[in-house]
Coordinates of C-alpha atoms and ligand atoms in Angstrom, one line a residue:
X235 CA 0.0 0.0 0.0
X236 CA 1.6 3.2 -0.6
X237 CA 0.6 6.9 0.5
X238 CA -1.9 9.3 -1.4
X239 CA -1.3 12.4 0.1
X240 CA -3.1 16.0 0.5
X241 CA -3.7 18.5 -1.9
X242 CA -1.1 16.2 -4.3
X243 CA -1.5 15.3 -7.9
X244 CA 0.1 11.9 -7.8
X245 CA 0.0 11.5 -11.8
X246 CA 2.1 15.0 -11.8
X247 CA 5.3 13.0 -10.3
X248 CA 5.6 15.3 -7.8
X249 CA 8.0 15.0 -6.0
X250 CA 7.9 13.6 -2.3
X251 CA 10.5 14.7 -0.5
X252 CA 11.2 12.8 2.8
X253 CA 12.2 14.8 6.0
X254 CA 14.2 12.7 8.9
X255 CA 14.3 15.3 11.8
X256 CA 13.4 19.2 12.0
X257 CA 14.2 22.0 14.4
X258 CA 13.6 26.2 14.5
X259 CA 12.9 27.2 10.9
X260 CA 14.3 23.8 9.4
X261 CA 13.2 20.8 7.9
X262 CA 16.2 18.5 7.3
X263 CA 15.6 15.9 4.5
X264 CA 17.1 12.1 5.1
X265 CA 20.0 12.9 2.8
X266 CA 21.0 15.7 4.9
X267 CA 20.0 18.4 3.0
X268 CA 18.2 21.4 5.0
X269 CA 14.8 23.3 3.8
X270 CA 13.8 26.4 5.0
X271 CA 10.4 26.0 5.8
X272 CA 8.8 29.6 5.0
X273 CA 5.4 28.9 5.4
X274 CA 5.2 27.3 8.7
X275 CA 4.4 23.9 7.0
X276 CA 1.2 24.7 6.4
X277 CA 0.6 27.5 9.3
X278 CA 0.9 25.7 11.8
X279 CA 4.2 25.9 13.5
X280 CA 4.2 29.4 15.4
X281 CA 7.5 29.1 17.4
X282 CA 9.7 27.1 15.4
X283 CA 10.2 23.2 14.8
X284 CA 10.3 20.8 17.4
X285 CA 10.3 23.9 20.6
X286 CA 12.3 22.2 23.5
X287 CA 9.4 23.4 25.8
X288 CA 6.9 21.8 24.0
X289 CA 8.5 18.8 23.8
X290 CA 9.2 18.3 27.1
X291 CA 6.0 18.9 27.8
X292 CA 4.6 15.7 25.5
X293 CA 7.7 13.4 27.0
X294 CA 6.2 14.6 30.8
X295 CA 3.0 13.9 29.7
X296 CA 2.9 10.2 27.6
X297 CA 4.6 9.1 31.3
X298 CA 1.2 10.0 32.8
X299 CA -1.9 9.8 30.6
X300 CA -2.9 8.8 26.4
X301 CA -6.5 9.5 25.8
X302 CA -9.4 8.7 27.8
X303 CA -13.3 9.2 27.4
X304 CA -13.3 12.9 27.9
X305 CA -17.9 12.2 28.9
X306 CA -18.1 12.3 32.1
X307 CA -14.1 13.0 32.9
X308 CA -11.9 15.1 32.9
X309 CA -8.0 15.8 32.9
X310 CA -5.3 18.0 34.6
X311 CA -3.9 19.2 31.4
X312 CA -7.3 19.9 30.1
X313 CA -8.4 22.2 33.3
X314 CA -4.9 24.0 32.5
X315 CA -5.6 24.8 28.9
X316 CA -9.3 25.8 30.0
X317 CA -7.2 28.1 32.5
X318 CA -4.2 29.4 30.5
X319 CA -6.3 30.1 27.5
X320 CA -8.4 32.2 29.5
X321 CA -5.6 34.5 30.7
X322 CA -5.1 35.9 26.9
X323 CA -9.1 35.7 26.4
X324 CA -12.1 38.6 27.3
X325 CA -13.7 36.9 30.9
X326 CA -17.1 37.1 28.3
X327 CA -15.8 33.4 26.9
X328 CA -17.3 31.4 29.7
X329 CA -16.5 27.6 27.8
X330 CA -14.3 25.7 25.8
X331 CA -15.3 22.9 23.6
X332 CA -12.5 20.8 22.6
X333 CA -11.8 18.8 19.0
X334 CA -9.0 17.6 17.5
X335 CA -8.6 19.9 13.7
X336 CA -9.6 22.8 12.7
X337 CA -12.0 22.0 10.6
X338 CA -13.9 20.2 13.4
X339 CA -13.7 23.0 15.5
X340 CA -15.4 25.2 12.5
X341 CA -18.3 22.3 12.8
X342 CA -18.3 22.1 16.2
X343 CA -19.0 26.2 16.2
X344 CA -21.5 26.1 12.9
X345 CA -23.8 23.3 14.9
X346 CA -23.0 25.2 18.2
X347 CA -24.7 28.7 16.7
X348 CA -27.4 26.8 14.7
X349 CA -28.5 24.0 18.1
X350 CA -28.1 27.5 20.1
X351 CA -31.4 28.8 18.1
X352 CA -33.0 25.8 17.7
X353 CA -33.0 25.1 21.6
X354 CA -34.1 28.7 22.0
X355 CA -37.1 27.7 20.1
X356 CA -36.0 29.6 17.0
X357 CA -36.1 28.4 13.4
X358 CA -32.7 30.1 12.6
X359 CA -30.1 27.9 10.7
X360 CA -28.7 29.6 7.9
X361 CA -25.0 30.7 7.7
X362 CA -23.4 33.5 6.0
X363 CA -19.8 33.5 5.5
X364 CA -17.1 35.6 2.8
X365 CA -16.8 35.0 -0.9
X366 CA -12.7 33.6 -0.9
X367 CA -13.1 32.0 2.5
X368 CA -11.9 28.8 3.8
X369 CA -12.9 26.9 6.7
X370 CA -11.8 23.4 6.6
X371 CA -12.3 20.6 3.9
X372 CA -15.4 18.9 5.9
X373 CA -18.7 19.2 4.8
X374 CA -19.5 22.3 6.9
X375 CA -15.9 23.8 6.3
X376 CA -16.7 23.3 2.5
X377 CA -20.3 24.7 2.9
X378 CA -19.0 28.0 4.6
X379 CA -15.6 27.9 2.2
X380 CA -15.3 29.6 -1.2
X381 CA -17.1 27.1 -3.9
X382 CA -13.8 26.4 -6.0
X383 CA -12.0 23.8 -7.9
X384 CA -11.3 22.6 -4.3
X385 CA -14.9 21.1 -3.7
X386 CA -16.5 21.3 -7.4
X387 CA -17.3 17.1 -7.2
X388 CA -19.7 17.9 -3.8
X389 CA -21.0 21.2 -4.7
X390 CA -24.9 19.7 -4.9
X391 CA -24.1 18.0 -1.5
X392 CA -22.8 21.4 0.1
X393 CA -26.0 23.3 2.4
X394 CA -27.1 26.4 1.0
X395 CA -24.6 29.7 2.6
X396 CA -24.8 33.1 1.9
X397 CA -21.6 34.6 1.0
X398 CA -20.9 38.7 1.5
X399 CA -18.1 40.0 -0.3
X400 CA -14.7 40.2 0.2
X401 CA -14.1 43.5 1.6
X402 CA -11.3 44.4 -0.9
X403 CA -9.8 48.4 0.5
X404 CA -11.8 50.3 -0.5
X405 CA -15.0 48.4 -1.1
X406 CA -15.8 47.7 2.4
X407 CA -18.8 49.6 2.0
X408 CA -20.1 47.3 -0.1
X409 CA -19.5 44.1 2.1
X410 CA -21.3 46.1 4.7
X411 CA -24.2 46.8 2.6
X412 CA -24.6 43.5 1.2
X413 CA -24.8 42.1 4.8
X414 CA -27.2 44.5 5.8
X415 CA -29.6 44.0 3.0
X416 CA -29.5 40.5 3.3
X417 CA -30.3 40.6 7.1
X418 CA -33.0 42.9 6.2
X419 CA -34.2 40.2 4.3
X420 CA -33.9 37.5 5.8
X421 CA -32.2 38.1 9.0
X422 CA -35.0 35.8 10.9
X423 CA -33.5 32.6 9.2
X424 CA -30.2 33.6 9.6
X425 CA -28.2 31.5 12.4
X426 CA -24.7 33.0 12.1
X427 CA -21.5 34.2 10.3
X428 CA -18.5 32.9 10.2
X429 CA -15.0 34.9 9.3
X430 CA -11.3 34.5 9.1
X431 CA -10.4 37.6 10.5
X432 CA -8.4 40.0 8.8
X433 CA -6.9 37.9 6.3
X434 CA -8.4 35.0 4.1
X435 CA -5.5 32.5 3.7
X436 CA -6.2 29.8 1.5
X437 CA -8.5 32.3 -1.1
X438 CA -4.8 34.4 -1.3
X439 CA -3.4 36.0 1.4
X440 CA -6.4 38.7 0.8
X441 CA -6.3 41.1 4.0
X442 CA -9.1 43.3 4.9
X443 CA -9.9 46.5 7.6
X444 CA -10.4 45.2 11.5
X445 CA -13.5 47.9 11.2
X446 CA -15.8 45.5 8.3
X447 CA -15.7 42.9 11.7
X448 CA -16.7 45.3 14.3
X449 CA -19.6 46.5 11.5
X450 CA -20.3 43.4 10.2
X451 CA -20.8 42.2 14.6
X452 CA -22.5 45.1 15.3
X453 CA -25.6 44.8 12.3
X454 CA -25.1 40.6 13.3
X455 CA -26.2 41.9 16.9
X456 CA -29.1 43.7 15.6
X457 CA -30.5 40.6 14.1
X458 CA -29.4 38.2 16.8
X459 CA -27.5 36.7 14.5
X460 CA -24.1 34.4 16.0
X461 CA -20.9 36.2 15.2
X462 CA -18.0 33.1 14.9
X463 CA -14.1 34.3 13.7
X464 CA -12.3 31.3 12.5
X465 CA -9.0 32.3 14.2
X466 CA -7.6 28.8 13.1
X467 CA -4.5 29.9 11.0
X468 CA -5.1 33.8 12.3
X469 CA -4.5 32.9 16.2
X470 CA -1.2 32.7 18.0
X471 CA 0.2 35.4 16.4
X472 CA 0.1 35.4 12.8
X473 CA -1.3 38.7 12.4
X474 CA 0.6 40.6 14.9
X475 CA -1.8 40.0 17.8
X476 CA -2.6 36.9 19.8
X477 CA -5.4 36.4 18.3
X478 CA -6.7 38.9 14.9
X479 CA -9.6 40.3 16.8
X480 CA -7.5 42.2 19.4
X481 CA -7.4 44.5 16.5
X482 CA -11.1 45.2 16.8
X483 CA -13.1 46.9 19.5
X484 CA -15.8 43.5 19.4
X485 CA -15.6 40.2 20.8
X486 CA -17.1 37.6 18.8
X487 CA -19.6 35.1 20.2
X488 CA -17.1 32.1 18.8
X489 CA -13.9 31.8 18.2
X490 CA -12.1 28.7 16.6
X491 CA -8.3 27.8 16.9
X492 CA -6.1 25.0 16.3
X493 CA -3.3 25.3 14.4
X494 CA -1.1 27.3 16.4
X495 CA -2.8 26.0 19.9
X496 CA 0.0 23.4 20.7
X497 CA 2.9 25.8 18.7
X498 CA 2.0 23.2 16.1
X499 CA 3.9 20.3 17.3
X500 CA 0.2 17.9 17.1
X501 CA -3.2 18.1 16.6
X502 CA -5.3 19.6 19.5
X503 CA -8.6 22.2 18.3
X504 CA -11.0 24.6 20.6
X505 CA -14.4 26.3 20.2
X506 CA -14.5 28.8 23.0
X507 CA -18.1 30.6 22.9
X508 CA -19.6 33.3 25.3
X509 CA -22.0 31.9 28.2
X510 CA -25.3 33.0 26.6
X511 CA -24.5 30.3 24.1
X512 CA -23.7 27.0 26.5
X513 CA -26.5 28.7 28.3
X514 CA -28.5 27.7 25.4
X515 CA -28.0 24.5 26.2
X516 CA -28.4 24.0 29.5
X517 CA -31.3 22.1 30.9
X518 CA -32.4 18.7 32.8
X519 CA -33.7 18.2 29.1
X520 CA -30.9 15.3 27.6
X521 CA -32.5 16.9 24.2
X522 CA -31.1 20.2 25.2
X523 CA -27.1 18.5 25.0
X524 CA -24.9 19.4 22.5
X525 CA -24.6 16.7 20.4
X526 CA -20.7 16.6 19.5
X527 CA -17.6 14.7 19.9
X528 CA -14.3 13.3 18.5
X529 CA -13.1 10.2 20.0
X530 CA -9.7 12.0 20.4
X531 CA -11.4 14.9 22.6
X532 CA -8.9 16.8 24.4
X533 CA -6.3 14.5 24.0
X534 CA -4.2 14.8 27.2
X535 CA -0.5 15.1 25.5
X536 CA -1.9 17.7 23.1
X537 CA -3.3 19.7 26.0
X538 CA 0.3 19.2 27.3
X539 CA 1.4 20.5 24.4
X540 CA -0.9 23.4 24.7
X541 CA 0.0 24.4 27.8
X542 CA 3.5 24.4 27.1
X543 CA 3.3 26.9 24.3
X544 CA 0.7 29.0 26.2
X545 CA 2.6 29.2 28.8
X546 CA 5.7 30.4 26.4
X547 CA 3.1 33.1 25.5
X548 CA 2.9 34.1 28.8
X549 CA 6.6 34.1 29.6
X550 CA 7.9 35.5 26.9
X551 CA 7.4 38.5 24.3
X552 CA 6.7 36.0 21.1
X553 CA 4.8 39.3 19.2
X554 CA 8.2 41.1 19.5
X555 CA 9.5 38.5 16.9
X556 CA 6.7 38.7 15.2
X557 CA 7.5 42.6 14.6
X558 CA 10.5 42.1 14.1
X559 CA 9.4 39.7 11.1
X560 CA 7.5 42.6 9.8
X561 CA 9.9 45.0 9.7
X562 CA 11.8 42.6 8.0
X563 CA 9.2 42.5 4.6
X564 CA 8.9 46.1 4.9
X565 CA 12.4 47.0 4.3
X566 CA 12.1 44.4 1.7
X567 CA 9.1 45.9 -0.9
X568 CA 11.5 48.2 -2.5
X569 CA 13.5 45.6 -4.1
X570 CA 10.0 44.1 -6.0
X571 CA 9.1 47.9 -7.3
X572 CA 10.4 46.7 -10.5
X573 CA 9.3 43.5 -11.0
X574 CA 5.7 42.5 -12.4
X575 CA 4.0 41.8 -9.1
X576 CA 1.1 43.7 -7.7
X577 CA -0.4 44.4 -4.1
X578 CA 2.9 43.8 -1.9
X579 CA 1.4 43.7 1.1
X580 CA 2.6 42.7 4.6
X581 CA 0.0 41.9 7.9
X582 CA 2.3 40.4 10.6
X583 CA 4.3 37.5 10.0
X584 CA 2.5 37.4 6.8
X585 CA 4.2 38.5 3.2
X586 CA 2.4 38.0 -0.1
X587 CA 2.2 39.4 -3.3
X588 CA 0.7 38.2 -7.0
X589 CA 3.0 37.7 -10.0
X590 CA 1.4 38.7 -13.3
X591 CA 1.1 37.0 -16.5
X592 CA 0.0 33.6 -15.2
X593 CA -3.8 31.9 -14.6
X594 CA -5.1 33.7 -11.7
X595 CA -6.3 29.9 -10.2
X596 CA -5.0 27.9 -8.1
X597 CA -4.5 24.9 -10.5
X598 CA -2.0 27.6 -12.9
X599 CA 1.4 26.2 -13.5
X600 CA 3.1 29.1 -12.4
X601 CA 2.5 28.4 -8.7
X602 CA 4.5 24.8 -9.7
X603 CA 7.1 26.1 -11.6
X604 CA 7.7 28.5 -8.8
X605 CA 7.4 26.1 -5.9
X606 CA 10.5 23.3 -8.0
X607 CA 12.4 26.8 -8.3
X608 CA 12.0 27.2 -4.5
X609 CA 12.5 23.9 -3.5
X610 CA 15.1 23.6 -5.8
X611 CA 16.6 26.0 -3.6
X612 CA 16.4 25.2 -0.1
X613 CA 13.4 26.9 0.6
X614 CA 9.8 25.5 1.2
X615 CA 7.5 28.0 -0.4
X616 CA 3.8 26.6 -1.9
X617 CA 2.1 29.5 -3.7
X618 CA -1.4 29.8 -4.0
X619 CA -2.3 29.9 -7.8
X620 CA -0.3 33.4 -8.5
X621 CA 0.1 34.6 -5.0
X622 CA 3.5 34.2 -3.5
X623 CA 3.1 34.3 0.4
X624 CA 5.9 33.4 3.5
X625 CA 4.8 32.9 6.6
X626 CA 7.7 31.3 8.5
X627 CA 8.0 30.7 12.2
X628 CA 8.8 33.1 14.5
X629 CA 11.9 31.9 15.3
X630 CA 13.4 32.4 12.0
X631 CA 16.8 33.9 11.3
X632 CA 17.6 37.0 9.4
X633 CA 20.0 34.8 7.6
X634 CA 17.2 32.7 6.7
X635 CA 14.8 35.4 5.8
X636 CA 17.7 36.9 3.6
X637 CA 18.0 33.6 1.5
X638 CA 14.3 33.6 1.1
X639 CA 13.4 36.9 -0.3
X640 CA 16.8 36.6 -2.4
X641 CA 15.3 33.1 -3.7
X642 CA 12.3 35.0 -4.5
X643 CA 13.8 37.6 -5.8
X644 CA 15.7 35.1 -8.4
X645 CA 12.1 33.3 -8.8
X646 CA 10.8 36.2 -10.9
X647 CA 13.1 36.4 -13.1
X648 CA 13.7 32.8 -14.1
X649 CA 10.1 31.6 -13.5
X650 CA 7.9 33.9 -15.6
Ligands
LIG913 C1 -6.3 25.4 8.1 C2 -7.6 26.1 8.3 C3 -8.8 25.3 8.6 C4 -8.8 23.8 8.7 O1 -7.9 23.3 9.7 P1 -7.5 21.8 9.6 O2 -6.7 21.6 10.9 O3 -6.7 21.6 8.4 O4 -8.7 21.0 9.6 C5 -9.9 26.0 8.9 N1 -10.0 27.3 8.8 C6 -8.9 28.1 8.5 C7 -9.0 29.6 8.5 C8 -7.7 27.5 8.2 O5 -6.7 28.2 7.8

């Protein structure tokens, strides 16, 4: 049996490229040869590969306790992440729902908003969500997500979502509009709205203004209508806060993370809502329960794991890299001026721009011919159709940086 992997075209010959060991911004290959990995594999490594701390913490904690049924029990580690987590939260987040991905933990908030209405007696269960978006590869995730080339065999099997507009600067006021006719309209059947704050990732790097959230919450509060960020690759720092909406003045019902949540060293996921919500569902009516659960519910390592990196948040200045990342790109967009990209752009630890003359899809060959050049040299870069984006971890090197942007640099002119 051999491996079919994600997001691969197997009848391409891409290459697989088989890594042995990994540590701070590396990924070293079992011949020996080291990759800069410049987008975090994936976004979900926050403080670099294979953190001491965190580690530790996993050894500590697979002496002690693997899973157990998380109904009816509960563990140390869990309690801490409950704790920690709440010491970088608003006290309005009264729970914590734990899954496993972040997809599950965009599921676990979609049928959180919609059971929240139905158990108030209300026939509210439709979701709105943002042209470009991504939530996950599930069925809900898909639903909510943009309809692309990504999910075109299921579209028939995806539930009907509203999508609002990508609130591209300048054009905010018509994302805002658009919302507020369509609550106007149907605001009554409306259950919620789900967002990845401030920047879409897998629709293009696309960033928008912190103030389309706190109008979009504010006409969502109007209509009682649930108000869920997907903070999945957004939290921990990506943006240059913990967590994107500490750049707003609102806080959103939901909030989902995961990737970052255990510094991304394995898979642990959390829906933290506000108490008006798991108040919804409180009752000596068994009905009333929320239905949900992953076998692997609060795995006790990964809230080990957690806990480890939250309490490096807590410890240390992490954000302070994270500037220093972003002064990094911006001393760097000079040296594209001349090149034929458009909207340099730089949010955090986040860097992307869009090369011209190629498909603007996903599926273009640019993005490939672009991604051999990078690997080809040292450097683990996957653009997104014809947006080139880094988002390394935090513990990157200037050095490192350097040979990126260089390799970049060098990309335009032999890839295009
Ligand atoms: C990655 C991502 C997801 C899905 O998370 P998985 O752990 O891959 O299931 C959901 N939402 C956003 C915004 C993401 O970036």
């Amino acid at each position: 049996m051999e491996i079919w992997h994600p997001f691969t075209q197997h009848g391409l010959n891409e290459d697989i490229i088989e890594i042995d060991t990994s540590y701070d911004e590396f990924l070293i290959t079992k011949s020996g040869e080291k990759i800069i990995d410049g987008i975090s594999s994936w976004w979900v490594n926050t403080l670099g590969h294979k953190n001491p701390n965190i580690s530790k913490a996993i050894k500590n904690e697979t002496g002690k306790l693997h899973q157990i049924i998380f109904a009816g029990f509960v563990h140390n580690p869990a309690k801490n992440v409950a704790k920690n987590l709440s010491k970088f939260l608003p006290n309005d987040y009264s729970h914590i729902f734990f899954s496993d991905s972040g997809s599950t933990s965009v599921e676990v908030a979609l049928k959180m908003a919609v059971g929240y209405h139905f158990n108030n007696g209300k026939n509210k269960s439709k979701i709105v969500a943002m042209e470009h978006s991504y939530h996950g590869d599930t069925f809900g995730g898909m639903s909510s997500g943009a309809r692309s080339v990504f999910n075109e065999p299921y579209t028939k099997m995806l539930f009907d979502v509203e999508h609002i507009p990508y609130p591209a600067p300048g054009k905010e006021e018509i994302t805002i509009d658009v919302y507020k006719k369509l609550l106007q309209k149907e605001g009554d059947k409306i259950s919620a709205i789900i967002l990845e704050p401030l920047v879409l990732g897998s629709g293009g790097m696309f960033f928008y203004k912190p103030f389309v959230i706190e109008e979009l919450y504010k006409l969502s509060k109007e209509y009682d209508v649930i108000f869920a960020l997907d903070e999945v690759m957004t939290g921990f720092g990506r943006t240059g806060t913990m967590f994107a909406f500490n750049q707003t003045n609102i806080i959103p019902d939901i909030i989902c993370l995961s990737k970052g949540l255990t510094g991304g060293s394995i898979p642990l996921a959390a829906t933290v809502c506000k108490k008006e919500i798991y108040d919804a569902y409180l009752s000596n009516d068994k009905a009333k329960m929320f239905f949900h659960s992953s076998s692997y519910t609060a795995n006790p390592i990964a809230c080990a794991a957690a806990n480890a990196n939250l309490e490096i948040w807590q410890n240390t200045d992490v954000l302070a890299d994270v500037k220093r990342i972003n002064n990094f790109y911006h001393s760097q967009f000079e040296r594209f001026k001349n090149h034929p990209v458009q909207n340099i752009r730089a949010l955090g630890d986040i860097f992307a721009f869009e090369v011209e003359h190629s498909g603007n899809n996903y599926t273009s060959n640019t993005g490939t011919k672009l991604y051999n050049f990078y690997r080809k040299n040292g450097i683990l870069l996957r653009p997104l159709g014809n947006t080139i984006y880094v988002m390394p971890p935090y513990c990157i090197k200037e050095e490192s940086l350097n040979k990126i942007f260089d390799t970049v640099e060098a990309s335009l002119q032999k890839c295009l």
